[in-house]
Short mmCIF file of C-alpha atoms in Angstrom, two decimals:
data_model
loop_
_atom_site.label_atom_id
_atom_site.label_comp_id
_atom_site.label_asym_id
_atom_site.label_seq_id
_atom_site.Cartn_x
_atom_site.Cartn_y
_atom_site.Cartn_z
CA UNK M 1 18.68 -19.41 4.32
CA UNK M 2 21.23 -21.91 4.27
CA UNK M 3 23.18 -20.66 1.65
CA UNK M 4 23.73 -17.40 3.39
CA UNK M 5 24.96 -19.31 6.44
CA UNK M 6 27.47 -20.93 4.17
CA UNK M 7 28.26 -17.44 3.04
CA UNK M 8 29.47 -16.42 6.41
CA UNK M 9 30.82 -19.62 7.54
CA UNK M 10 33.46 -19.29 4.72
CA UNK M 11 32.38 -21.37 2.13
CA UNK M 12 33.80 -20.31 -1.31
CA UNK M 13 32.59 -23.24 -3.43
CA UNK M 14 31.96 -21.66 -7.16
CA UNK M 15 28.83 -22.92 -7.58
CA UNK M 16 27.52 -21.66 -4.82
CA UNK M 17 28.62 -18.74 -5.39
CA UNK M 18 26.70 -17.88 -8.16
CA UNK M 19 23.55 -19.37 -6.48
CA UNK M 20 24.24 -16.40 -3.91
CA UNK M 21 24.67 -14.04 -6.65
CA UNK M 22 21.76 -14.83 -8.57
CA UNK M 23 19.53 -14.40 -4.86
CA UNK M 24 21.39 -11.53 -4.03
CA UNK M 25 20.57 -9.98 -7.38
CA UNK M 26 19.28 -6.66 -7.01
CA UNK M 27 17.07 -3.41 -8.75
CA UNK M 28 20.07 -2.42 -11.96
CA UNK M 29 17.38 0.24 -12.36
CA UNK M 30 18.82 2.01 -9.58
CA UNK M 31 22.07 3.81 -8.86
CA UNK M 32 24.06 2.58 -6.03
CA UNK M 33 26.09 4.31 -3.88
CA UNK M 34 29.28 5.05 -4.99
CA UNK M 35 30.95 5.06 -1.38
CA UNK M 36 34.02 4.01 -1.04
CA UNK M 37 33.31 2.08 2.14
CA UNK M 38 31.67 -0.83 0.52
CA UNK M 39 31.60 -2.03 -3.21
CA UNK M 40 28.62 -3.44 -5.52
CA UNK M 41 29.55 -6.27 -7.98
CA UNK M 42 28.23 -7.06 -11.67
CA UNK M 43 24.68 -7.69 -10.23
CA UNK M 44 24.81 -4.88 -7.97
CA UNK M 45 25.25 -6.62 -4.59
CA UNK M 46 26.81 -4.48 -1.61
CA UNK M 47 30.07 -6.24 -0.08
CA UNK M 48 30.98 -3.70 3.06
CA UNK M 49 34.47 -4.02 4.53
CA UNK M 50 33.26 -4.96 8.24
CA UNK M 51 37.31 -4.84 9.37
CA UNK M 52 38.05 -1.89 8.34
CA UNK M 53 35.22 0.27 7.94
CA UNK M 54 33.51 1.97 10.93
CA UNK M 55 29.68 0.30 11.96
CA UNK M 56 28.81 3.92 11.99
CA UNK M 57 29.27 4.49 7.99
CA UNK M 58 28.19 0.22 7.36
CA UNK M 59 24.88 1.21 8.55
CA UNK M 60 24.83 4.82 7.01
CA UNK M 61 26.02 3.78 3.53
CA UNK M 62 22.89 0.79 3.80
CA UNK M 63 20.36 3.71 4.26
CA UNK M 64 21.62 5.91 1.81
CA UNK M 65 22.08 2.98 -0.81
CA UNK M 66 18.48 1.33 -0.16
CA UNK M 67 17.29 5.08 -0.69
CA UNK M 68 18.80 5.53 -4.02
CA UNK M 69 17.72 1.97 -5.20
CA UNK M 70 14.22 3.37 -4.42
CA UNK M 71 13.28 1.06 -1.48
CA UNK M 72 10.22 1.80 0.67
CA UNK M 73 11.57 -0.30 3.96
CA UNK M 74 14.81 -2.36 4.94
CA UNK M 75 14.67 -5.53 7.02
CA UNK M 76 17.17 -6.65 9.88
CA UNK M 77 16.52 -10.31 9.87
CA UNK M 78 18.18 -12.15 12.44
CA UNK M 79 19.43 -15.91 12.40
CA UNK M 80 22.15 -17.97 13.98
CA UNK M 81 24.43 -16.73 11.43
CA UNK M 82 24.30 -13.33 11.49
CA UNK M 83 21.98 -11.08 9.78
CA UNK M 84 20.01 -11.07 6.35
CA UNK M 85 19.25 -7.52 5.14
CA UNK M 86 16.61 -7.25 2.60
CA UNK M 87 14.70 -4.07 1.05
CA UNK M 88 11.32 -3.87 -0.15
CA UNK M 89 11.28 -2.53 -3.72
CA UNK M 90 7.85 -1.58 -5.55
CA UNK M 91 6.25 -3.86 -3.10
CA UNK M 92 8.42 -6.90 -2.96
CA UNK M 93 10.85 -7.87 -0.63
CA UNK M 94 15.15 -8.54 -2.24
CA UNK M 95 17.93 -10.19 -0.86
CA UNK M 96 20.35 -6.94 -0.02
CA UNK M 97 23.24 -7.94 1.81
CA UNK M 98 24.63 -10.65 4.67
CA UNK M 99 26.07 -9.05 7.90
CA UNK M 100 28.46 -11.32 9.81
CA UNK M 101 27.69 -12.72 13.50
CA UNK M 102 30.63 -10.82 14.96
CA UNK M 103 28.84 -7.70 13.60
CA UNK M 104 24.84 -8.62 14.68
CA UNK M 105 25.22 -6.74 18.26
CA UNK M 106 27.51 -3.92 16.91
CA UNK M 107 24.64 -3.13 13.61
CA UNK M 108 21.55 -3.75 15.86
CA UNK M 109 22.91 -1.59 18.58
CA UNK M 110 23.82 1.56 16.32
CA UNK M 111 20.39 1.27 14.54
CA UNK M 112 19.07 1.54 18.05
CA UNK M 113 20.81 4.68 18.96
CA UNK M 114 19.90 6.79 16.31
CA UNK M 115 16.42 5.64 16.20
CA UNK M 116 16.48 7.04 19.78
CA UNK M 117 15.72 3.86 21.06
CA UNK M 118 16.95 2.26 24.86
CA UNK M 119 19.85 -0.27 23.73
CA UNK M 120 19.71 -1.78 27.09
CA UNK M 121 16.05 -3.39 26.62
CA UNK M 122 15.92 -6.35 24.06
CA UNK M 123 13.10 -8.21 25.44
CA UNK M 124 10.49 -5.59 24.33
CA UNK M 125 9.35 -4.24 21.19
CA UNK M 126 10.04 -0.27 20.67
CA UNK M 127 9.53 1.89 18.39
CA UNK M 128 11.84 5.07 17.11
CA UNK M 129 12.72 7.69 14.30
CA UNK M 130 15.60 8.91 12.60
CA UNK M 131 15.17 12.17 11.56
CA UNK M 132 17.96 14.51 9.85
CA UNK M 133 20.66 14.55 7.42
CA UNK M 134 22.97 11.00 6.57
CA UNK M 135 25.70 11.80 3.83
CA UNK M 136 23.44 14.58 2.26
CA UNK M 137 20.66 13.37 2.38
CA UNK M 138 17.65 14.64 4.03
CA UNK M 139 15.97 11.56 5.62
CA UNK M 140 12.73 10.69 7.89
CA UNK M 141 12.84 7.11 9.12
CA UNK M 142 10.27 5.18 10.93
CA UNK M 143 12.03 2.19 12.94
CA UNK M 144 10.58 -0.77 14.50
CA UNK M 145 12.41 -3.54 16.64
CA UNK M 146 11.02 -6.49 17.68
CA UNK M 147 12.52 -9.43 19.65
CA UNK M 148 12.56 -12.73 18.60
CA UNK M 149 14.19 -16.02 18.90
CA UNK M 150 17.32 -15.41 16.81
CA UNK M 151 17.41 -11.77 18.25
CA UNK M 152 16.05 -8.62 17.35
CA UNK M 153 14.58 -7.89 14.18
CA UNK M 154 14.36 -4.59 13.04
CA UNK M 155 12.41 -3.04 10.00
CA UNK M 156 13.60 0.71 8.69
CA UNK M 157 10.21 2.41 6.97
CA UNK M 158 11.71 4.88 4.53
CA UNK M 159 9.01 7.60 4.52
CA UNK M 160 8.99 10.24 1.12
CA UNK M 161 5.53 12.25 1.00
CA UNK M 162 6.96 13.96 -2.30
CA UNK M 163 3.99 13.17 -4.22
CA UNK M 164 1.58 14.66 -1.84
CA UNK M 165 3.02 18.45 -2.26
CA UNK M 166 2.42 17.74 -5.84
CA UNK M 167 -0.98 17.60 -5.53
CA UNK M 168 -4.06 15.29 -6.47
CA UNK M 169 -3.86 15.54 -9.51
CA UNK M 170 -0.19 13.72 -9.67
CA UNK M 171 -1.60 10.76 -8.18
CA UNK M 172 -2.65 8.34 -10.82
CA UNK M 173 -6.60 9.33 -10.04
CA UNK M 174 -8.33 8.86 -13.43
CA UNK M 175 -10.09 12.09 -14.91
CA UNK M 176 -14.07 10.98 -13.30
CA UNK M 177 -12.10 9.72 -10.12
CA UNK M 178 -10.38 13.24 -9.59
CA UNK M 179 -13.78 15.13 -10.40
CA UNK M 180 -15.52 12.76 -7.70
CA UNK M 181 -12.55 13.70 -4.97
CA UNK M 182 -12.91 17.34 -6.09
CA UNK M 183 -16.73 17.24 -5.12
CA UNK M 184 -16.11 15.49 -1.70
CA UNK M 185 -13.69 17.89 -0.80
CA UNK M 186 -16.03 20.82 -2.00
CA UNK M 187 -18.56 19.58 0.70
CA UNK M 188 -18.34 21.78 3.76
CA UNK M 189 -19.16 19.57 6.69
CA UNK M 190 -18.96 15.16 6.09
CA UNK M 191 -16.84 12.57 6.85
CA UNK M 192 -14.24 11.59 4.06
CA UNK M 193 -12.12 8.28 4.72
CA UNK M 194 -9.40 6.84 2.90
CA UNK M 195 -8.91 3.11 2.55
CA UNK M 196 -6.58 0.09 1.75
CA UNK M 197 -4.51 -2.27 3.67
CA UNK M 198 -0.69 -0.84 5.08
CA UNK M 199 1.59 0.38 2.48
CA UNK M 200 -1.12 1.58 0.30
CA UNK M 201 -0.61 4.90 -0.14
CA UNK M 202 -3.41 6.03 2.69
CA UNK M 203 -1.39 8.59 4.04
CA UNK M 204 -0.11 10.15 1.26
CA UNK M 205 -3.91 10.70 -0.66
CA UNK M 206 -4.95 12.32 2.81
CA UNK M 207 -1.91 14.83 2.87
CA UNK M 208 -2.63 15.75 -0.72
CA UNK M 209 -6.28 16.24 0.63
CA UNK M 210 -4.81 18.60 3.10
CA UNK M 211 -2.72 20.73 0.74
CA UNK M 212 -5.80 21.20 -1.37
CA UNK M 213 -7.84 22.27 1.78
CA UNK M 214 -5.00 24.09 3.56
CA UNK M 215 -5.93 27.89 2.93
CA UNK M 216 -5.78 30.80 5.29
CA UNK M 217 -9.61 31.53 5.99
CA UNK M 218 -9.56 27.72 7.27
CA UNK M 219 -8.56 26.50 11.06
CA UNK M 220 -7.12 22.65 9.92
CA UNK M 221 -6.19 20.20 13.04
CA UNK M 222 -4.95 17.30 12.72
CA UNK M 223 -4.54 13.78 15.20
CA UNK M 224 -1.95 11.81 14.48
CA UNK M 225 0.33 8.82 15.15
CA UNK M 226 2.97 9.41 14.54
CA UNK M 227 2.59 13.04 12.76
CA UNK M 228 4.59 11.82 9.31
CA UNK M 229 4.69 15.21 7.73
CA UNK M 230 4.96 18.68 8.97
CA UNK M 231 2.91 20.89 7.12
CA UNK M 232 3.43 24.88 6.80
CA UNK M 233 -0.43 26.27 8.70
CA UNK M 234 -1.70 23.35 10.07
CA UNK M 235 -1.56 22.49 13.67
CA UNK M 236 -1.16 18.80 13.96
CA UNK M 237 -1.09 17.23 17.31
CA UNK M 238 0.50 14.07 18.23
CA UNK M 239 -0.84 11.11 19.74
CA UNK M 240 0.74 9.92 23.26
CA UNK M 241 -1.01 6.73 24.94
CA UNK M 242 1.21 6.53 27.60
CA UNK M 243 0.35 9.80 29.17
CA UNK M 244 -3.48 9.46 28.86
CA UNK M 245 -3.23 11.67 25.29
CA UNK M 246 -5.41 9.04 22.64
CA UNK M 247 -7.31 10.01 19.63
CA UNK M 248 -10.45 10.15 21.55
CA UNK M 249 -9.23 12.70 24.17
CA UNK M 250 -7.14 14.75 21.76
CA UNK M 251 -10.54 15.10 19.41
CA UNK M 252 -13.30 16.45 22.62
CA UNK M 253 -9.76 19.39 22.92
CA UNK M 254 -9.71 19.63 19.22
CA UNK M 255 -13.77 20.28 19.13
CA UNK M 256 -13.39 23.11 21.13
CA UNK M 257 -10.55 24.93 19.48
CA UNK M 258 -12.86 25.90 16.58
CA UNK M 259 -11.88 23.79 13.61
CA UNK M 260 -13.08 23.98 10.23
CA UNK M 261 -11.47 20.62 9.24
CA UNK M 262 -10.04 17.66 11.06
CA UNK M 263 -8.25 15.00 10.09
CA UNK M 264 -7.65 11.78 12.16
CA UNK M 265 -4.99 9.87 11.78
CA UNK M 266 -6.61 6.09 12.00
CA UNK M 267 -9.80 5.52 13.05
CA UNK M 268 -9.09 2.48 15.17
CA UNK M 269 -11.47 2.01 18.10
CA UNK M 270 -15.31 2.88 18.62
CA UNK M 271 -15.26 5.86 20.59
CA UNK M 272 -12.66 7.39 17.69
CA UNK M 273 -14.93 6.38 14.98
CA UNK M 274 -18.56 8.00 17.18
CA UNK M 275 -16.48 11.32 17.90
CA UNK M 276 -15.57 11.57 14.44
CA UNK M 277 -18.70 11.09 12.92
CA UNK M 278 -20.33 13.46 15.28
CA UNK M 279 -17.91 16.06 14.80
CA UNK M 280 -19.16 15.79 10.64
CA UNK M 281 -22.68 16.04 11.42
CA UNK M 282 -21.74 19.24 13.66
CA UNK M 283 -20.60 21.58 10.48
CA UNK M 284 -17.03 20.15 10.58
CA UNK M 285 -15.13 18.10 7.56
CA UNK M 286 -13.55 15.39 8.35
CA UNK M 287 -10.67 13.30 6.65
CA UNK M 288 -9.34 9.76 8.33
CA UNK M 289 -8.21 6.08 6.99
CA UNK M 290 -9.80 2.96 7.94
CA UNK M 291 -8.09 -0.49 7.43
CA UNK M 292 -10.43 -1.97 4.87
CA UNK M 293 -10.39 -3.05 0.90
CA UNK M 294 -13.40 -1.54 -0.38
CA UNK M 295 -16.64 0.90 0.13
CA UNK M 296 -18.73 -1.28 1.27
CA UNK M 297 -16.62 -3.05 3.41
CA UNK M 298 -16.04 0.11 5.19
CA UNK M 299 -19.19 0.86 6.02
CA UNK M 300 -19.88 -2.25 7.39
CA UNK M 301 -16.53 -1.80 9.28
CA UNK M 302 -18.08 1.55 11.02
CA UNK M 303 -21.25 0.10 11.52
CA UNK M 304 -19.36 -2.77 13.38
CA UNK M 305 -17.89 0.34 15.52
CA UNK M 306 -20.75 0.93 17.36
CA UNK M 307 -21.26 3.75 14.92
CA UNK M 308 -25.29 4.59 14.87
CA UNK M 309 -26.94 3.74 11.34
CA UNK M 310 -28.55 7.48 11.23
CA UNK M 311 -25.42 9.17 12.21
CA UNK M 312 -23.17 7.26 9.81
CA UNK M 313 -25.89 8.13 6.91
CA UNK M 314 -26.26 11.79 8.12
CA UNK M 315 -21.86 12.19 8.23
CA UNK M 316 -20.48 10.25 5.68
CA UNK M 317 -19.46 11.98 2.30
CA UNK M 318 -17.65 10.21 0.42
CA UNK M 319 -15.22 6.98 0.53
CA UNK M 320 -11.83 6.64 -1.88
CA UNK M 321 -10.35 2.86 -1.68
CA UNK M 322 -6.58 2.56 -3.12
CA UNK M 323 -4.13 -0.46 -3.90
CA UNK M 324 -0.54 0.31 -5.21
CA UNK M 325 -0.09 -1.43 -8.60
CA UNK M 326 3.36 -1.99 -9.87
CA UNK M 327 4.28 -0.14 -13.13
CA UNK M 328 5.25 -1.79 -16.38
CA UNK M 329 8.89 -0.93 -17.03
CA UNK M 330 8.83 1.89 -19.97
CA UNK M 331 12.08 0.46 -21.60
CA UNK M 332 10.89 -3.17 -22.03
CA UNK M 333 7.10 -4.01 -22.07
CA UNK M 334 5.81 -5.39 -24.84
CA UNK M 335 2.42 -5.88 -26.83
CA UNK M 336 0.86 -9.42 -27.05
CA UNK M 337 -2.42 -10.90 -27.88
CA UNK M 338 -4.70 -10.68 -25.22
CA UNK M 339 -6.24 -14.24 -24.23
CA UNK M 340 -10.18 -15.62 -24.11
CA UNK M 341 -10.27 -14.94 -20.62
CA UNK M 342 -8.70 -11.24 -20.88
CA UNK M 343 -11.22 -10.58 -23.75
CA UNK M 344 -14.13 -11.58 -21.54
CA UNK M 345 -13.08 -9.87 -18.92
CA UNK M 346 -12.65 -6.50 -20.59
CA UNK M 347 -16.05 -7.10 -22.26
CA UNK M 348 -17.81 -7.80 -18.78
CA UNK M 349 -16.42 -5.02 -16.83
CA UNK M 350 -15.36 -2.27 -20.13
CA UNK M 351 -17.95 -3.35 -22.29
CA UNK M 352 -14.86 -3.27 -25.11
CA UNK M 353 -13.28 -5.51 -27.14
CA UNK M 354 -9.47 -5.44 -26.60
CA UNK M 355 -7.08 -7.58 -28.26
CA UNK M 356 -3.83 -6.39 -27.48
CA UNK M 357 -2.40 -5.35 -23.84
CA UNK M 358 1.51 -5.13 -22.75
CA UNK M 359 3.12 -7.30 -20.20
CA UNK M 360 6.45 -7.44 -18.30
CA UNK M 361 9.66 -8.34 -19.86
CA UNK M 362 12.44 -7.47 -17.89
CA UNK M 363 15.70 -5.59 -18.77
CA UNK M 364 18.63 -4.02 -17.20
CA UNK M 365 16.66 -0.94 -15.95
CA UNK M 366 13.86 -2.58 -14.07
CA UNK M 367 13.04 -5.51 -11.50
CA UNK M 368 11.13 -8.50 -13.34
CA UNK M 369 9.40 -5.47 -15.71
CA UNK M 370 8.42 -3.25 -13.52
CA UNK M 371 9.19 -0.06 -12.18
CA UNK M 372 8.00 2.27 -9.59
CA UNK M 373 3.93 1.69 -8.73
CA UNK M 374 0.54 3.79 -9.03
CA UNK M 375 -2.51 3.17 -7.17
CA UNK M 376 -5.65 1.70 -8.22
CA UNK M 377 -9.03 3.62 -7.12
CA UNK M 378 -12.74 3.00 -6.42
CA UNK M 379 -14.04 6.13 -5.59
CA UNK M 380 -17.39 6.34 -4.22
CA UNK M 381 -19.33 9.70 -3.27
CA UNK M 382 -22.55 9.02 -1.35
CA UNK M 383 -25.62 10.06 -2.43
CA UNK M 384 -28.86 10.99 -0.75
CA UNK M 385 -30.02 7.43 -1.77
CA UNK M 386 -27.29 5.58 -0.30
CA UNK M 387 -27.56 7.70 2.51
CA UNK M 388 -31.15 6.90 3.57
CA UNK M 389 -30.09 3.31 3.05
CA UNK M 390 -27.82 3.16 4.88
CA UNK M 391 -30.15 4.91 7.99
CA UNK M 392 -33.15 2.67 7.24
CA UNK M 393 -30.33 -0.65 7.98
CA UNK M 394 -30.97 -1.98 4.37
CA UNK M 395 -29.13 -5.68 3.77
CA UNK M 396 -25.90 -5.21 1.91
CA UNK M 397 -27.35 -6.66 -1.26
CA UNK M 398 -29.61 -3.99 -1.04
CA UNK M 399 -27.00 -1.73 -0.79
CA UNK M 400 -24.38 -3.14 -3.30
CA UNK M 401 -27.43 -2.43 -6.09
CA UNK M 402 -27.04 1.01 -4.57
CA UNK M 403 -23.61 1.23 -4.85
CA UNK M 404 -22.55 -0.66 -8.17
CA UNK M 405 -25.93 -0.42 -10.19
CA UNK M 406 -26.44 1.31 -13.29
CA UNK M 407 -26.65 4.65 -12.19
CA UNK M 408 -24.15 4.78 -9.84
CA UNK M 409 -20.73 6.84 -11.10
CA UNK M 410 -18.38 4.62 -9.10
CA UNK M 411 -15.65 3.17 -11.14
CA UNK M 412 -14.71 -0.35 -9.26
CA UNK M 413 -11.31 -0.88 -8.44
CA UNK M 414 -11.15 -3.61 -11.20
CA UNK M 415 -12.62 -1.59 -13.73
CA UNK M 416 -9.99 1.55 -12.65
CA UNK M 417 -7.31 -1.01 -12.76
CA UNK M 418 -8.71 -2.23 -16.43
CA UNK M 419 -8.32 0.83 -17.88
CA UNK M 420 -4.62 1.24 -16.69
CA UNK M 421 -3.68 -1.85 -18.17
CA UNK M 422 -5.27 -0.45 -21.80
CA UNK M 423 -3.07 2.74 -21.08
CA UNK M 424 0.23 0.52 -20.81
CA UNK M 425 0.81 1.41 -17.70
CA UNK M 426 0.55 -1.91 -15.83
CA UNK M 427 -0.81 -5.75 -16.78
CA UNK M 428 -3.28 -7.92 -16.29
CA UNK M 429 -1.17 -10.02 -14.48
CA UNK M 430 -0.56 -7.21 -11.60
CA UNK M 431 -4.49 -6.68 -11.50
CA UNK M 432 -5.31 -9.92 -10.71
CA UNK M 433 -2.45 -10.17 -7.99
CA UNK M 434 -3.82 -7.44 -6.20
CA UNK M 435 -7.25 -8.24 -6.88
CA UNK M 436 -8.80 -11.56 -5.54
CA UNK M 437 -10.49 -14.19 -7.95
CA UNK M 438 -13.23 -14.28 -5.97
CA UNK M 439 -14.36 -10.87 -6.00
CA UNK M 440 -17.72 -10.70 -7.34
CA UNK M 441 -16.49 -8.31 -10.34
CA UNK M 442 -14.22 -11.97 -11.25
CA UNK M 443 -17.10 -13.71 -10.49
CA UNK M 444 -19.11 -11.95 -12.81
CA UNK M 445 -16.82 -14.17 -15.87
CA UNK M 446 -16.69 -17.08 -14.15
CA UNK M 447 -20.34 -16.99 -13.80
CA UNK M 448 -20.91 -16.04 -17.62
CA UNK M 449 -17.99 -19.15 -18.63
CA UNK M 450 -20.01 -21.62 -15.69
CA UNK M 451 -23.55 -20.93 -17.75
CA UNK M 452 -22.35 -21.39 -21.37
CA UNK M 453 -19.92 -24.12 -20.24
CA UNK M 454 -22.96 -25.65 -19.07
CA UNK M 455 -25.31 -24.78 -22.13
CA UNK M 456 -23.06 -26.78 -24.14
CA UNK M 457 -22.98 -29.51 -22.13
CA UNK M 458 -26.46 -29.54 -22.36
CA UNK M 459 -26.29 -28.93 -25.97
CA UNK M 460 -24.04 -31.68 -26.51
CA UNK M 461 -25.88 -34.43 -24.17
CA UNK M 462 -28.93 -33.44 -26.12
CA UNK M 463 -27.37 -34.52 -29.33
CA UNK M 464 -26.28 -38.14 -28.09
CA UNK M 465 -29.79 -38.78 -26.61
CA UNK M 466 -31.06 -38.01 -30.37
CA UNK M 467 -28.24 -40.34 -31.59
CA UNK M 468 -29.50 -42.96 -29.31
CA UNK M 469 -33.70 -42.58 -30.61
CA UNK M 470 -35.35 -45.10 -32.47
#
């Protein structure tokens, strides 16, 4: 941070210069802005005139250029300075630009007015939108402040639900993934969740689900908050704590408004997660996200909701479990030998021998070799089997054989993200990031390298006892 302070505090030394230059250094990939109210240099870092240029266009022309360099959220970071405004592109966060102390009330307070939010209180967090058209183009912002030390920090969630009018199809499900999503959502009455952490696509998979269901011989109502897309013969109804409207009380209205399928938001509390699951096992299908990493975490998760074992085996239906994987950069990846440790892992989880995969290189169109991300799926649809286990309270070893044994058609996130990486369209090194080493799917190598490590060992100690018999 200290090199942005000496930024604003006028110092002009060269070197540091370029130091700034090189952090600063942003997405080439994209095209930015061509206003005339601020200009980009050879590493395509904004510089905005703050003395001559209206706050109003300053922040506008940030928007507009963080849209166009594909960003998914922009970050008003406070400090005694100023403020340092970064943007999170294909999952990472970049240095954007440095706004001045003289400007930090001025850009904080106009971000606050046309997120709709009360620019007299800075001691509590808020939350607003920005809805509506900023130099042509059509945007739907979700802002957050929060107060802090150094001031208030706002983030700028750039929402784009593009991909889900395009359909399931158009998002990166492999061809047995998108035949087990197709049989879920052919299931009249069932619980359906979607799961991954934030930023994982959740929302996006379940409005794709909804424009696949969304027909006019069906009643859809949805719970939401906030409602992030409006969709053309759906009633969606927004959440509103403050005035005694929460998921729970919305769904007990909802019930009685004759619905063939309801989708909840979030399941986030117990009596959300027992309404929903008896509103499956009463004829209705039903489509929510849960906060967890995998299948059979989020069964556990429900279970932990006070949910009851023989409802939750009578309702559920099916379970899809997403990460967003950065893409390798078309332009620039290359092939290379795959290592012992690739090979192995391939072999455990493909059963295939693979010797060659592409990794990240890095050229003028891209950001460290990638570009743009696709999600990585485990798709599980329950059985009757799994089902009755999960009624009778088996352990979860039981019901991991259930779920990952031989006859199960679940493709494991690894294994999904495995056969992506044999497609070219992202590394190894991107799996593993997003995957933890201690997964048991991992552990499944180190387990096989641990016994033949230790065979040889054997082996070898073996040998010197002979050596050393008379």
């Amino acid at each position: 941070m200290k090199m942005f302070e000496d930024q604003l505090m006028g110092n002009t030394n060269t070197e540091t210069t370029k130091q700034e230059t090189q952090a600063l250094k942003q997405d080439p990939s994209s095209t930015p802005n061509t206003s005339e109210n601020f200009i980009t240099d050879l590493e395509g870092v904004p510089t905005f005139d703050y003395e001559n240029i209206p706050i109003v266009d300053i922040v506008n022309d940030m928007i507009v250029d963080s849209i166009s360099r594909g960003a998914s959220d922009i970050h008003f970071d406070p400090f005694d300075s100023g403020i340092h405004v970064r943007i999170r592109i294909d999952g990472d966060l970049h240095n954007y630009t440095l706004v001045p102390l003289s400007m930090k009330k001025n850009m904080i307070t106009r971000v606050k007015i046309i997120a709709n939010m009360n620019i007299t209180e800075s001691r509590l967090p808020q939350d607003g939108a920005i809805k509506g058209l900023i130099e042509n183009y059509n945007v739907d912002l979700r802002v957050s402040c929060l107060p802090t030390n150094l001031g208030e920090k706002i983030v700028i969630r750039i929402l784009d639900y593009s991909m889900s009018s395009t359909g399931l199809e158009n998002l990166g499900f492999s061809k047995e993934n998108l035949t087990l999503v197709n049989k879920m959502l052919a299931i009249p009455n069932g619980i359906i969740l979607v799961t991954g952490a934030t930023g994982s696509g959740k929302s996006t998979t379940v409005y794709s689900m909804l424009q696949k269901l969304n027909t006019e011989n069906r009643n859809l109502i949805t719970v939401e908050d906030p409602i992030e897309m409006n969709i053309d013969g759906i009633n969606q109804v927004q959440v509103n704590s403050e005035i005694g409207m929460t998921f729970g009380s919305a769904l007990r209205s909802i019930l009685r408004q004759d619905p063939d399928i309801i989708m909840i938001g979030e399941i986030r509390d117990s009596e959300t997660a027992r309404i929903a699951v008896r509103s499956a096992i009463t004829g209705h299908l039903v489509l929510s996200t849960v906060h967890t990493n995998d299948s059979l975490n989020t069964i556990e998760r429900l279970l932990d909701m006070d949910v009851e074992r023989y409802l939750l085996g009578a309702a559920i239906s099916g379970i899809v479990s997403q990460k967003l994987a950065r893409k390798l950069c078309d332009n620039c990846k290359s092939l290379r030998p795959t290592t012992d440790y690739e090979k192995k892992v391939f072999k455990n989880n493909l059963g295939l021998d693979v010797n060659e995969i592409y990794e990240a290189k890095g050229c003028p169109k891209c950001t460290g070799g990638y570009r743009g991300r696709i999600p990585i799926h485990e798709v599980l649809l329950i059985n009757q089997e799994i089902k009755d286990a999960i009624s009778a309270g088996l352990p979860k070893t039981k019901l991991r054989e259930l779920v990952f044994g031989e006859n199960s058609e679940i493709t494991t996130m690894l294994q999904d993200g495995l056969k992506k990486i044999l497609t070219g369209i992202t590394s190894f090194d991107e799996i593993l990031r997003l995957i933890e080493l201690d997964d048991e799917e991992m552990n499944s190598y180190k387990l096989v390298e641990h016994e033949i490590t230790n065979a040889e060992n054997n082996q070898s100690d073996e040998k010197e006892l002979e050596t050393f018999t008379f």
